[in-house]
Structure formats: C-alpha cells, structure tokens
Short mmCIF file of C-alpha atoms in Angstrom, two decimals:
data_model
loop_
_atom_site.label_atom_id
_atom_site.label_comp_id
_atom_site.label_asym_id
_atom_site.label_seq_id
_atom_site.Cartn_x
_atom_site.Cartn_y
_atom_site.Cartn_z
CA MET A 291 77.96 -192.33 105.84
CA THR A 292 75.79 -195.49 105.89
CA SER A 293 73.72 -197.23 103.33
CA THR A 294 70.25 -197.08 103.48
CA PHE A 295 69.66 -200.76 103.77
CA GLU A 296 71.37 -202.79 106.24
CA THR A 297 72.27 -205.81 104.89
CA LYS A 298 73.70 -209.22 105.73
CA LYS A 299 76.47 -210.86 103.26
CA ASP A 300 73.88 -212.71 101.28
CA ARG A 301 70.60 -209.88 101.16
CA VAL A 302 70.05 -208.96 97.52
CA VAL A 303 68.27 -205.62 97.19
CA ILE A 304 65.63 -205.96 94.35
CA PHE A 305 65.49 -202.52 92.56
CA ASP A 306 62.46 -202.47 90.02
CA THR A 307 62.76 -199.96 87.32
CA THR A 308 59.63 -201.43 85.25
CA LEU A 309 58.04 -197.72 85.41
CA ARG A 310 61.08 -196.22 84.36
CA ASP A 311 63.38 -197.91 82.44
CA GLY A 312 60.23 -200.75 81.29
CA GLU A 313 58.35 -197.79 80.08
CA GLN A 314 60.90 -196.70 77.61
CA CYS A 315 60.28 -199.55 75.68
CA PRO A 316 58.72 -198.17 72.66
CA GLY A 317 55.02 -198.42 72.74
CA ALA A 318 54.81 -199.38 76.48
CA THR A 319 53.65 -196.57 77.94
CA MET A 320 51.35 -196.58 80.62
CA THR A 321 48.27 -194.23 82.24
CA LEU A 322 48.77 -192.58 85.83
CA ASP A 323 46.37 -195.16 87.19
CA GLU A 324 48.40 -198.43 85.33
CA LYS A 325 51.36 -196.73 87.39
CA LEU A 326 49.93 -196.68 90.32
CA ALA A 327 48.36 -200.27 90.24
CA VAL A 328 51.61 -201.86 89.18
CA ALA A 329 53.47 -199.60 91.81
CA GLU A 330 50.76 -200.95 94.27
CA LEU A 331 51.75 -204.58 93.55
CA LEU A 332 55.54 -204.01 93.42
CA ASP A 333 55.22 -202.88 96.68
CA ALA A 334 52.99 -205.64 98.25
CA MET A 335 55.26 -208.35 97.19
CA GLY A 336 58.43 -207.34 98.44
CA VAL A 337 60.70 -204.91 96.15
CA ASP A 338 62.93 -202.73 98.11
CA VAL A 339 63.48 -199.86 95.22
CA ILE A 340 60.83 -198.76 92.84
CA GLU A 341 62.46 -196.27 90.40
CA ALA A 342 58.97 -194.65 89.71
CA GLY A 343 60.13 -192.62 86.83
CA PHE A 344 61.88 -189.66 85.06
CA PRO A 345 60.28 -186.68 87.13
CA ILE A 346 62.45 -184.03 84.74
CA ALA A 347 60.77 -185.84 81.44
CA SER A 348 57.35 -184.56 82.03
CA ASN A 349 54.59 -183.39 83.89
CA GLY A 350 52.83 -186.74 83.84
CA ASP A 351 56.31 -188.54 84.79
CA PHE A 352 56.77 -185.64 87.71
CA GLU A 353 53.10 -186.43 89.06
CA ALA A 354 53.60 -190.07 88.96
CA VAL A 355 56.47 -190.07 90.62
CA SER A 356 54.81 -187.91 93.61
CA GLU A 357 51.89 -190.45 94.32
CA ILE A 358 53.47 -193.07 93.70
CA ALA A 359 55.87 -191.96 96.66
CA ARG A 360 52.66 -190.49 98.65
CA ARG A 361 51.18 -194.30 98.57
CA ALA A 362 53.66 -196.50 99.25
CA GLN A 363 53.76 -198.40 102.45
CA ARG A 364 57.07 -200.24 102.11
CA ALA A 365 59.64 -199.48 99.37
CA THR A 366 61.72 -197.23 99.00
CA ILE A 367 60.68 -194.64 96.01
CA ALA A 368 63.14 -193.59 93.80
CA GLY A 369 63.60 -190.82 90.81
CA LEU A 370 65.91 -190.52 88.28
CA ALA A 371 67.90 -187.68 87.08
CA ARG A 372 70.75 -186.69 84.91
CA ALA A 373 73.79 -185.01 86.13
CA ILE A 374 71.93 -181.86 86.18
CA PRO A 375 71.02 -179.61 88.84
CA ALA A 376 67.20 -178.89 87.43
CA ASP A 377 66.88 -182.70 87.08
CA ILE A 378 68.11 -183.40 90.54
CA ALA A 379 66.28 -181.02 92.19
CA ARG A 380 63.35 -181.78 89.89
CA ALA A 381 63.38 -185.79 91.43
CA GLY A 382 63.93 -184.47 95.06
CA GLU A 383 60.77 -182.85 94.61
CA ALA A 384 58.68 -185.63 93.42
CA VAL A 385 60.51 -188.45 96.07
CA ARG A 386 59.75 -185.93 98.98
CA HIS A 387 56.87 -187.38 100.10
CA ALA A 388 57.77 -190.95 100.43
CA ARG A 389 58.73 -192.92 103.52
CA GLN A 390 62.10 -193.14 101.97
CA GLY A 391 63.17 -191.22 98.74
CA ARG A 392 65.76 -192.20 96.60
CA ILE A 393 67.65 -189.54 94.07
CA HIS A 394 69.20 -192.18 91.53
CA THR A 395 71.61 -189.73 89.39
CA PHE A 396 73.74 -190.90 86.29
CA VAL A 397 76.48 -189.60 84.10
CA SER A 398 78.50 -191.33 81.02
CA THR A 399 82.19 -192.51 81.77
CA SER A 400 82.98 -194.28 78.66
CA PRO A 401 85.10 -192.68 76.06
CA ILE A 402 82.56 -193.29 73.11
CA HIS A 403 80.15 -191.49 75.14
CA LEU A 404 82.19 -188.93 76.54
CA ALA A 405 83.58 -187.80 72.93
CA HIS A 406 80.04 -188.41 71.58
CA GLN A 407 77.23 -187.65 73.90
CA MET A 408 79.02 -185.73 76.65
CA ARG A 409 81.56 -183.81 74.75
CA LYS A 410 83.31 -183.52 78.26
CA THR A 411 86.94 -184.35 79.19
CA GLU A 412 87.48 -187.28 82.18
CA ASP A 413 88.43 -184.57 84.44
CA GLU A 414 85.23 -182.38 83.47
CA VAL A 415 83.22 -185.19 84.18
CA VAL A 416 85.02 -186.22 87.57
CA GLU A 417 83.93 -182.40 88.86
CA ILE A 418 79.99 -183.06 87.53
CA ILE A 419 80.18 -186.39 89.75
CA LEU A 420 81.48 -184.22 92.99
CA LYS A 421 78.93 -181.17 92.46
CA THR A 422 75.99 -183.24 91.27
CA VAL A 423 75.97 -186.09 93.68
CA ALA A 424 76.70 -183.62 96.83
CA GLN A 425 73.49 -181.92 95.70
CA ALA A 426 71.57 -184.83 95.54
CA ARG A 427 72.81 -185.60 99.03
CA ASP A 428 71.69 -182.20 100.31
CA LEU A 429 68.21 -182.91 99.43
CA VAL A 430 68.02 -187.08 100.35
CA SER A 431 70.13 -189.52 102.62
CA ASP A 432 69.64 -192.21 99.93
CA VAL A 433 71.39 -191.49 96.71
CA GLU A 434 72.17 -193.79 93.64
CA TRP A 435 75.03 -192.62 91.19
CA SER A 436 75.15 -194.35 88.01
CA ALA A 437 78.13 -194.97 85.71
CA MET A 438 76.31 -195.04 82.09
CA ASP A 439 78.25 -197.54 80.01
CA ALA A 440 80.10 -198.82 82.74
CA THR A 441 81.15 -201.72 80.81
CA ARG A 442 82.79 -200.23 78.13
CA THR A 443 84.91 -197.61 80.92
CA PRO A 444 88.75 -198.05 81.15
CA ILE A 445 89.12 -199.68 84.69
CA ASP A 446 91.25 -197.19 85.84
CA TYR A 447 88.86 -194.12 85.26
CA LEU A 448 85.86 -196.11 86.32
CA CYS A 449 87.58 -196.37 89.88
CA ARG A 450 88.16 -192.62 89.81
CA CYS A 451 84.86 -192.20 89.19
CA VAL A 452 83.74 -194.51 91.65
CA GLU A 453 85.69 -192.79 94.38
CA ALA A 454 84.79 -189.60 93.47
CA ALA A 455 80.69 -190.55 93.69
CA ILE A 456 81.19 -192.05 97.17
CA LYS A 457 82.96 -189.24 98.65
CA ALA A 458 80.33 -186.99 97.57
CA GLY A 459 77.54 -189.31 99.55
CA ALA A 460 76.29 -191.44 96.89
CA THR A 461 75.13 -194.62 99.34
CA THR A 462 74.55 -197.15 96.06
CA ILE A 463 76.67 -197.36 92.96
CA ASN A 464 75.78 -198.68 90.44
CA LEU A 465 77.40 -200.12 87.11
CA PRO A 466 75.26 -201.21 84.27
CA ASP A 467 75.73 -202.97 81.27
CA THR A 468 74.11 -200.01 79.81
CA VAL A 469 74.39 -201.53 75.95
CA GLY A 470 74.37 -204.95 77.14
CA TYR A 471 78.05 -205.86 75.69
CA ALA A 472 79.44 -207.48 78.35
CA THR A 473 79.92 -211.49 78.95
CA PRO A 474 79.58 -212.72 82.50
CA GLY A 475 83.28 -213.17 83.31
CA GLU A 476 83.85 -209.93 82.38
CA TYR A 477 80.96 -208.26 84.30
CA ARG A 478 82.14 -210.22 87.68
CA ALA A 479 85.60 -209.05 87.32
CA MET A 480 84.76 -205.58 86.77
CA PHE A 481 82.88 -205.50 90.21
CA GLU A 482 85.71 -207.38 91.89
CA ALA A 483 88.23 -204.71 90.16
CA VAL A 484 85.87 -201.82 91.38
CA ARG A 485 85.37 -202.87 95.06
CA GLU A 486 89.20 -204.17 95.57
CA ARG A 487 90.85 -201.08 94.10
CA VAL A 488 88.72 -197.94 95.22
CA PRO A 489 89.33 -197.11 98.80
CA ASN A 490 86.47 -195.99 100.20
CA ALA A 491 84.08 -199.04 98.22
CA ASP A 492 82.72 -200.56 101.48
CA LYS A 493 80.66 -197.17 102.37
CA ALA A 494 78.32 -197.99 99.65
CA ILE A 495 76.09 -200.80 98.20
CA PHE A 496 77.24 -202.47 94.73
CA SER A 497 74.44 -202.45 91.87
CA VAL A 498 73.64 -204.49 88.71
CA HIS A 499 71.73 -202.95 85.72
CA CYS A 500 72.15 -205.25 82.90
CA HIS A 501 70.50 -205.03 79.13
CA ASN A 502 69.74 -208.19 76.93
CA ASP A 503 71.04 -206.88 73.82
CA LEU A 504 72.92 -210.35 73.58
CA GLY A 505 70.61 -212.19 75.45
CA LEU A 506 73.10 -211.97 78.63
CA ALA A 507 71.18 -210.01 81.29
CA ILE A 508 70.30 -212.54 83.72
CA ALA A 509 73.78 -214.32 83.30
CA ASN A 510 75.51 -211.09 83.87
CA THR A 511 73.05 -210.01 86.42
CA LEU A 512 74.01 -213.22 88.73
CA ALA A 513 77.84 -213.17 87.66
CA GLY A 514 77.76 -209.09 88.95
CA ILE A 515 76.41 -210.62 92.34
CA GLU A 516 79.01 -213.12 92.36
CA GLY A 517 81.16 -210.23 91.65
CA GLY A 518 79.90 -208.57 95.42
CA ALA A 519 77.14 -206.63 93.61
CA ARG A 520 73.98 -206.49 96.49
CA GLN A 521 71.53 -204.54 94.56
CA VAL A 522 69.88 -205.89 91.04
CA GLU A 523 67.90 -203.56 89.22
CA CYS A 524 65.56 -205.36 86.95
CA THR A 525 61.86 -204.68 85.07
CA ILE A 526 59.12 -207.16 85.46
CA ASN A 527 58.89 -209.34 82.16
CA GLY A 528 62.26 -207.80 80.99
CA ILE A 529 60.94 -205.19 79.05
CA GLY A 530 62.70 -201.98 78.60
CA GLU A 531 64.95 -200.44 76.25
CA ARG A 532 65.91 -201.91 72.84
CA ALA A 533 66.02 -206.04 74.05
CA GLY A 534 64.75 -205.05 77.11
CA ASN A 535 66.45 -205.60 80.99
CA ALA A 536 67.00 -208.69 83.23
CA ALA A 537 63.75 -209.75 83.95
CA LEU A 538 62.90 -209.59 87.74
CA GLU A 539 61.10 -212.55 88.26
CA GLU A 540 64.03 -215.03 86.50
CA VAL A 541 66.59 -213.31 88.61
CA VAL A 542 64.02 -214.13 91.66
CA MET A 543 63.34 -217.60 90.68
CA ALA A 544 67.27 -218.46 90.02
CA ILE A 545 68.18 -217.29 93.62
CA ARG A 546 65.36 -219.42 94.98
CA THR A 547 65.95 -222.33 92.90
CA ARG A 548 69.79 -222.35 92.77
CA SER A 549 70.66 -221.76 96.23
CA ASP A 550 73.10 -224.39 96.12
CA VAL A 551 75.22 -222.14 94.32
CA LEU A 552 73.81 -218.89 94.81
CA PRO A 553 73.80 -218.67 98.31
CA TYR A 554 71.54 -215.22 98.26
CA GLU A 555 68.14 -214.40 99.22
CA THR A 556 65.39 -211.74 98.23
CA GLY A 557 62.32 -210.24 100.08
CA ILE A 558 59.89 -210.99 97.16
CA GLU A 559 57.18 -212.88 97.57
CA SER A 560 57.58 -215.07 94.38
CA THR A 561 53.54 -216.54 94.76
CA MET A 562 53.09 -213.05 93.29
CA LEU A 563 55.26 -213.17 90.28
CA THR A 564 52.65 -214.76 87.68
CA ARG A 565 50.10 -211.64 89.16
CA ALA A 566 52.94 -208.71 88.40
CA SER A 567 53.58 -210.26 85.01
CA LYS A 568 49.72 -210.23 83.91
CA LEU A 569 49.50 -206.98 85.49
CA VAL A 570 52.56 -205.53 83.26
CA SER A 571 51.07 -207.35 80.13
CA HIS A 572 47.94 -205.88 80.43
CA ALA A 573 49.19 -201.91 81.50
CA THR A 574 51.33 -201.68 78.40
CA ASN A 575 49.85 -204.11 75.81
CA PHE A 576 52.94 -206.02 75.47
CA PRO A 577 52.00 -209.85 75.47
CA VAL A 578 54.43 -212.12 77.19
CA GLN A 579 55.83 -214.73 74.66
CA PHE A 580 54.72 -218.30 75.56
CA ASN A 581 58.27 -219.78 75.76
CA LYS A 582 59.01 -216.78 78.54
CA ALA A 583 60.74 -218.00 81.47
CA ILE A 584 59.11 -218.25 85.10
CA VAL A 585 55.83 -216.80 83.69
CA GLY A 586 54.95 -217.88 80.16
CA ARG A 587 52.01 -219.69 79.25
CA ASN A 588 53.98 -222.68 78.00
CA ALA A 589 56.65 -222.42 81.54
CA PHE A 590 54.69 -224.95 82.98
CA ALA A 591 53.20 -226.81 80.00
CA HIS A 592 54.67 -230.56 78.77
CA GLU A 593 53.23 -231.67 75.46
CA SER A 594 55.96 -234.48 75.06
CA GLY A 595 54.80 -237.77 75.55
CA ILE A 596 58.01 -238.33 77.16
CA HIS A 597 57.68 -235.53 79.61
CA GLN A 598 54.05 -236.18 80.22
CA ASP A 599 54.85 -239.78 81.59
CA GLY A 600 57.74 -238.78 83.55
CA MET A 601 55.37 -235.74 85.00
CA LEU A 602 52.98 -238.09 85.73
CA LYS A 603 55.51 -240.27 87.88
CA HIS A 604 57.12 -237.59 89.57
CA ALA A 605 56.74 -233.66 89.06
CA GLU A 606 60.18 -233.09 89.44
CA THR A 607 61.39 -235.38 86.59
CA TYR A 608 60.70 -232.40 84.22
CA GLU A 609 59.86 -229.44 86.32
CA ILE A 610 62.43 -227.32 89.12
CA MET A 611 60.11 -225.34 90.49
CA THR A 612 56.33 -226.11 91.14
CA PRO A 613 53.90 -224.12 89.59
CA ALA A 614 52.26 -222.92 93.01
CA SER A 615 55.83 -221.24 93.67
CA VAL A 616 55.31 -218.52 91.44
CA GLY A 617 51.62 -217.91 91.83
CA VAL A 618 50.01 -220.49 89.13
CA THR A 619 47.01 -222.39 89.24
CA LYS A 620 46.32 -225.88 87.75
CA THR A 621 42.72 -225.16 87.67
CA ASN A 622 42.24 -223.08 84.55
CA LEU A 623 38.43 -223.55 83.52
CA VAL A 624 36.15 -222.62 86.63
CA MET A 625 33.98 -219.61 84.85
CA GLY A 626 31.11 -219.93 82.66
CA LYS A 627 27.59 -218.19 81.58
CA HIS A 628 26.32 -219.21 84.99
CA SER A 629 28.74 -218.00 87.22
CA GLY A 630 27.88 -214.97 89.33
CA ARG A 631 29.32 -211.73 90.00
CA ALA A 632 30.84 -212.30 93.45
CA ALA A 633 32.65 -215.77 91.99
CA PHE A 634 33.60 -213.02 88.78
CA ARG A 635 35.27 -210.65 91.22
CA SER A 636 36.97 -213.59 92.94
CA LYS A 637 38.02 -214.99 89.84
CA LEU A 638 39.82 -211.72 88.85
CA GLU A 639 41.64 -211.52 92.21
CA GLU A 640 43.23 -214.71 91.50
CA LEU A 641 44.13 -213.84 88.32
CA GLY A 642 45.87 -210.37 90.22
CA LEU A 643 43.58 -208.23 88.10
CA LYS A 644 42.35 -205.30 90.22
CA LEU A 645 39.02 -203.13 88.84
CA SER A 646 36.92 -200.09 89.89
CA ASP A 647 32.85 -201.27 90.65
CA ASN A 648 32.35 -199.47 86.71
CA GLN A 649 35.25 -201.38 85.22
CA LEU A 650 34.23 -204.51 86.68
CA GLN A 651 30.43 -204.30 85.62
CA ASP A 652 31.64 -203.59 82.24
CA VAL A 653 34.04 -206.35 82.06
CA PHE A 654 31.35 -208.90 83.89
CA GLU A 655 29.18 -207.66 80.90
CA ARG A 656 31.22 -208.63 78.24
CA PHE A 657 32.02 -211.96 79.93
CA LYS A 658 28.56 -212.97 80.11
CA ALA A 659 28.25 -212.02 76.48
CA LEU A 660 31.24 -213.87 75.70
CA ALA A 661 30.12 -217.35 77.48
CA ASP A 662 26.75 -217.10 75.85
CA ARG A 663 28.95 -217.24 72.82
CA LYS A 664 31.55 -220.02 73.73
CA LYS A 665 30.96 -223.79 75.26
CA HIS A 666 34.09 -222.89 77.81
CA VAL A 667 35.31 -219.55 79.20
CA TYR A 668 39.05 -219.79 80.08
CA ASP A 669 41.52 -217.57 82.41
CA GLU A 670 42.59 -216.08 79.48
CA ASP A 671 39.72 -215.33 77.78
CA ILE A 672 39.04 -213.19 81.06
CA GLU A 673 42.63 -211.57 80.92
CA ALA A 674 41.44 -210.40 77.43
CA LEU A 675 38.41 -209.08 78.11
CA VAL A 676 40.13 -206.78 81.28
CA ASP A 677 42.74 -205.82 78.57
CA GLU A 678 40.57 -204.59 76.36
CA ASN A 679 38.08 -202.83 78.78
CA LEU A 680 41.81 -201.00 80.36
CA ALA A 681 43.07 -200.50 76.97
CA THR A 682 39.64 -198.68 75.72
CA ALA A 683 38.39 -197.16 79.21
CA HIS A 684 39.05 -193.29 77.49
CA ASP A 685 38.89 -193.90 73.92
CA ARG A 686 37.27 -190.95 71.67
CA ILE A 687 36.60 -193.86 69.13
CA ARG A 688 35.38 -197.20 69.54
CA LEU A 689 33.63 -199.96 67.21
CA VAL A 690 29.95 -199.89 67.40
CA SER A 691 29.27 -202.36 64.40
CA LEU A 692 31.18 -204.80 61.41
CA SER A 693 30.38 -206.74 58.92
CA VAL A 694 32.57 -208.38 56.22
CA ILE A 695 31.78 -209.76 52.86
CA ALA A 696 34.74 -211.94 52.06
CA GLY A 697 35.77 -215.19 50.14
CA THR A 698 37.41 -216.08 46.78
CA ARG A 699 35.49 -213.69 44.72
CA GLY A 700 36.82 -210.16 45.44
CA PRO A 701 36.47 -207.29 46.08
CA GLN A 702 36.31 -208.24 49.92
CA ARG A 703 34.14 -204.90 51.50
CA ALA A 704 33.77 -204.07 55.00
CA THR A 705 30.96 -201.99 56.55
CA MET A 706 31.91 -200.17 59.68
CA LYS A 707 29.95 -198.22 61.83
CA VAL A 708 31.91 -196.30 65.05
CA ALA A 709 31.31 -193.83 67.67
CA LEU A 710 33.56 -190.71 67.39
CA ASP A 711 33.58 -188.09 69.96
CA GLY A 712 29.42 -188.87 70.85
CA LYS A 713 28.62 -188.97 67.10
CA THR A 714 28.17 -192.18 65.06
CA LEU A 715 29.34 -192.29 61.49
CA THR A 716 29.26 -195.66 58.97
CA GLN A 717 31.92 -196.33 56.11
CA GLU A 718 31.96 -198.71 53.38
CA ALA A 719 35.41 -199.29 52.05
CA ASP A 720 36.88 -202.41 49.74
CA GLY A 721 40.31 -204.06 50.34
CA ASN A 722 42.86 -206.73 49.14
CA GLY A 723 40.93 -209.32 51.85
CA PRO A 724 38.56 -208.91 54.55
CA VAL A 725 41.72 -207.28 56.94
CA ASP A 726 42.86 -204.82 54.32
CA ALA A 727 38.96 -204.24 53.81
CA VAL A 728 38.57 -203.50 57.29
CA PHE A 729 41.55 -201.17 57.78
CA ASN A 730 40.17 -199.02 55.17
CA ALA A 731 37.30 -198.53 56.48
CA ILE A 732 38.95 -197.25 59.43
CA GLN A 733 40.99 -195.14 57.37
CA ALA A 734 38.43 -193.27 55.44
CA LEU A 735 36.28 -192.55 58.79
CA VAL A 736 39.51 -191.71 60.75
CA PRO A 737 41.52 -190.14 58.35
CA HIS A 738 45.46 -190.51 59.74
CA GLU A 739 49.16 -190.75 58.43
CA ALA A 740 50.18 -193.38 60.57
CA GLN A 741 51.87 -196.45 59.35
CA LEU A 742 50.90 -200.26 60.22
CA GLU A 743 54.50 -201.80 61.54
CA LEU A 744 53.01 -205.30 62.60
CA TYR A 745 49.53 -206.73 62.40
CA GLN A 746 49.43 -210.11 64.43
CA VAL A 747 46.65 -212.71 65.32
CA HIS A 748 46.72 -215.76 68.15
CA ALA A 749 44.00 -217.53 69.97
CA VAL A 750 43.48 -216.96 73.48
CA THR A 751 42.31 -220.33 73.88
CA ALA A 752 42.23 -223.32 72.16
CA GLY A 753 39.13 -224.83 69.94
CA THR A 754 37.24 -223.36 67.23
CA ASP A 755 35.36 -221.16 68.98
CA ALA A 756 38.35 -219.21 70.62
CA GLN A 757 38.63 -215.82 71.28
CA ALA A 758 41.17 -213.86 68.67
CA GLU A 759 43.91 -211.68 69.96
CA VAL A 760 45.43 -209.31 67.65
CA SER A 761 48.26 -207.06 68.19
CA VAL A 762 48.47 -203.98 66.24
CA ARG A 763 51.83 -201.49 66.06
CA LEU A 764 51.12 -198.07 64.25
CA LYS A 765 53.98 -195.37 63.58
CA ALA A 766 53.64 -191.97 63.47
CA GLY A 767 56.35 -189.63 62.94
CA GLU A 768 58.65 -191.16 66.01
CA ARG A 769 56.25 -192.24 67.92
CA SER A 770 54.86 -196.54 67.48
CA ILE A 771 52.31 -197.41 69.97
CA THR A 772 51.19 -200.76 69.84
CA ALA A 773 47.46 -202.12 70.92
CA ARG A 774 45.63 -205.07 71.23
CA GLY A 775 41.95 -206.38 70.87
CA ALA A 776 40.21 -209.73 71.40
CA ASP A 777 36.94 -211.17 70.55
CA PRO A 778 35.76 -214.59 68.79
CA ASP A 779 35.86 -212.72 65.60
CA THR A 780 39.19 -212.18 63.88
CA LEU A 781 38.12 -209.45 62.03
CA VAL A 782 36.23 -207.57 64.90
CA ALA A 783 39.44 -208.55 67.22
CA SER A 784 41.50 -206.68 64.33
CA ALA A 785 39.62 -203.77 64.03
CA LYS A 786 39.18 -203.26 67.81
CA ALA A 787 42.94 -203.24 67.87
CA TYR A 788 43.54 -200.84 65.09
CA LEU A 789 41.14 -198.43 67.02
CA SER A 790 42.91 -198.89 69.92
CA ALA A 791 46.20 -197.74 68.39
CA LEU A 792 44.42 -194.92 66.67
CA ASN A 793 43.23 -193.70 70.25
CA LYS A 794 46.70 -193.96 72.28
CA LEU A 795 48.60 -191.82 69.34
CA ALA A 796 45.55 -189.34 69.66
CA ALA A 797 46.47 -189.22 73.29
CA SER A 798 49.66 -189.51 73.14
CA ALA A 799 49.83 -186.49 70.95
CA VAL A 800 47.43 -184.54 73.46
CA ARG A 801 50.23 -185.27 75.87
CA ILE A 802 53.07 -183.70 74.19
CA HIS A 803 51.53 -180.78 73.13
CA ALA A 804 50.72 -180.20 76.62
CA GLN A 805 54.35 -180.61 77.89
CA HIS A 806 55.49 -178.75 74.90
CA ALA A 807 52.91 -175.86 76.19
CA ALA A 808 54.02 -176.10 79.57
CA ALA A 809 57.80 -175.81 78.76
CA GLU A 810 57.03 -172.30 76.50
#
C-alpha cells in the first residue's frame, strides 16, 4: 500500500479546505460560480489537495464537488464523509470524475465525543473505522481518515484507531486539533508518539488540522510538521468553524521565510497568495482584517517615523519578506476616469479578479461613474465595486434611489425606492438617526423577522471622498448572513448592504426548502 503523494522528507502537502471547513464559517456560504472560481485559483497556485465540500450535506454541495472534480487540472479533489456508508458512497460518486479523487472520512475518538455525541464504546468505534475505511478504499485508491478531537483522545486508544485505519486502507492519517485545545509542545509530542508506537505508521502520510480557538493554529501546525506530519490542512484567510483554521498563506510564508529552522518546502506559488485572499474575501463577504499577517492591508504598511526611516535606508530593517513575494504591488493609484476597458480588465486581472463579459461591463460602468465622483480611484475602490457586483448579481431586491433628511432637528427621514421582482416600490420612514430611518424604510418595503447583529462602517480608502464600505449581519432563526455594500455615500452603502443581506437570506431559505423537498 502506498500513498498518493511520493514525497521527499521535507515536502509538505498543502490540503486546502476553504470550500468545506471554510464555508462552515457562519455567513460565509458561496455560490457554485464562486466555488468554481476559488477552486480554479487554488488549483493554479499549486494546492495539492482541494477539499471541495461535504457531498452528503446537500445537492448543491454534491454538484459543487462533482464539477470541481471534473475541472481540476492538477490537484487531488477530496469529498468529506462521516463514517456512515451512505456518506462514503455519496463522496465516492462526487469525486469519481477527478483526475485524482480522495474520500476523507472521519469519526470521533475522544471520551467526551464517544460519550455524548457518538454514544458508542471504544470497540464499536474501532469496528466502524475498519468497515468504513475499507468501503472508501473500495471506491478510491486515496483515502484519508481523521480522528475527530484527536488532541483530547488518550494516546493508547488513538494509536489503536490509527493502526486500524491504516490496516483498512487509509493512505493519509489526520490527527486534528478539532477544538483548538492543544499547545504546540503537546501537539508535536502526539505525532511523535503515534508515529513511533503504531506498527504500520510508515504506510501513511500524517496530517495536521488546527483550529484557532486559542490563537495557536499556526504554532500548532508548525509543531505538528516538526513532529513528523507531512500534510497541512488549512484555509485561505484562516476562515472556518468558530475562530477559524490555520491560514494557508501564513503556513506557506512561515516555511518559506524561516527555512533556516523549518527545512521544508511546499508547491505553492506564493505570488498568488494575495489574489487568493481577495477572491475568497469577495466570495464570502468576509473582510480581511487590516493587520492580518501576509495578506492584510497593513502587512506591508509603515507609519512610524522610525520604521519609515529604516525602510528608506534598507527594506529588510522592518520587512522580513518582500511584498512581491506574496503578490502585492507597490503601485496603487493607476486608474481614473480616462482609463479604457482594456486597462480596466488588465487591472482586474492584476488584482486577481475574474469576471464574465456581462459582469465586466456592469463593473466598468460603475467604475466610470465612481471616477466622475472621486478625485482618485484606488485598487481598494475597484475591489469594492467588484465585491458589490458579485454579491448583487442575482438579487430580487435592488436599491433604485435614496434620499435622507438628517441633522440636529429630528426626526430623521428616509425616502427609498427599490425594485422588487421587477416592480418599483417607494417608502418613507422616520428613525432615530439617518441609518435607523433607512433601515426602517427597508423594513416597511420588505417586511421580515431578521435581527440586525452587526452594523459596521469603514472607509475603503483615505480622504473625504472615500468610498464607505458597510458590513451588515442579519440573523433569521439559526441562519446568520453577512453582506457588504460600498458607495461614496455612507447611507447608500448602508442600504445596499442591508438589502444584500436580505437577498442572501431569501436565497438561503429557497435552498433549504429545496433540500427538504428533495429529502422527502
């Protein structure tokens, strides 16, 4: 039995789970087109394994995994499956068209999970492992098995489970820090112990999968590699369940930058990292924090006089990697109202943004309108325009016009006109402030039960004419949806963001209804 990847001792396999674990981040659901765009870029940048989704979860997830499997040029395409025969069969069907398909199956192993979630004995779980891994191996030659909550599993029982999984045909063994509980020393020691004590450990590649609940995902990931793991499971921008996963860009650049103490290599083209970060941010409507390592807006920004002086004298005084190494250009202001369509398309490609001809036409018209209103148009302005275009492409409700009366003398009043399923509706509403008036007008136009969980405003660029980017999170029942809107007028941006969130909630409700109907 051999692993899919014939690796040198220092080669680390990059397993990206942005489209599976990343999409489980509340509010980060992506459309099929967005998933295909992300998968295409991951494949092009050298990701070894793309976990494309959880095929049994819904028809939409199955279709996404299947289509990504058909299109992938280089990467292995994985589908996730619980240790349930129906899950494994569905995952096998989803990845069967891939150049190289993988079934990734998992089962809980910790005492707390066995007692309260699985409600199985240790012996019963071992039997489940043997049967389900063997079933997966009959469908594909590349099988990954994960011990859910491995870091809270007694080492003796963990070794027993790993030995059973390899015996049944698993070629990759993942020992995840499912709840972000481990410390680096503990995580490294776990891998060393399992690899030393399991007799057939040399027949599989070991994998790390770390969550960031204590802010230790990257530290634990690197510790796991030092403990003998040669696959890293990670996501673009570190998105994922709860506090997220280890960020792919941080893992890759840590290995590249500190090769003196981390003598490993990956196959990732690092100059595409910033493009990937922006694409995922656009697709999920999750902004990247300004001080995010590697891909944040401030990652290569210097404001302190001391730092600026050092940078002018020698860049390495305060930069341990070059902006170009992660795909960041120093040129920011290059577009204006006299720019043509060809230059605009080239700028989008430089920013890692790929649009259809119809989308390009729409965004280009918005760009021209913005250029007439703003003195300077920055890269961030263009990204905000594209973000809004992608988010509203299939909206039922669209903002037509908005006027607001505000000032020290209340009440503030908003007059709003929207297009709803082809009909134009107008509404006036008062509020305790202009934003409240805008949102009250929307409530009157589109009655709903959703609760506003987040309202956040920041300027896309500097200056009094900067575009405002507004983030809104709405919660309806158990569903939370985040959306963004951008406009030089903050109130217009607020209305766009709120309407976008309502559109997403409506689309999500339709998908859930369709899934329930299909299951009946």
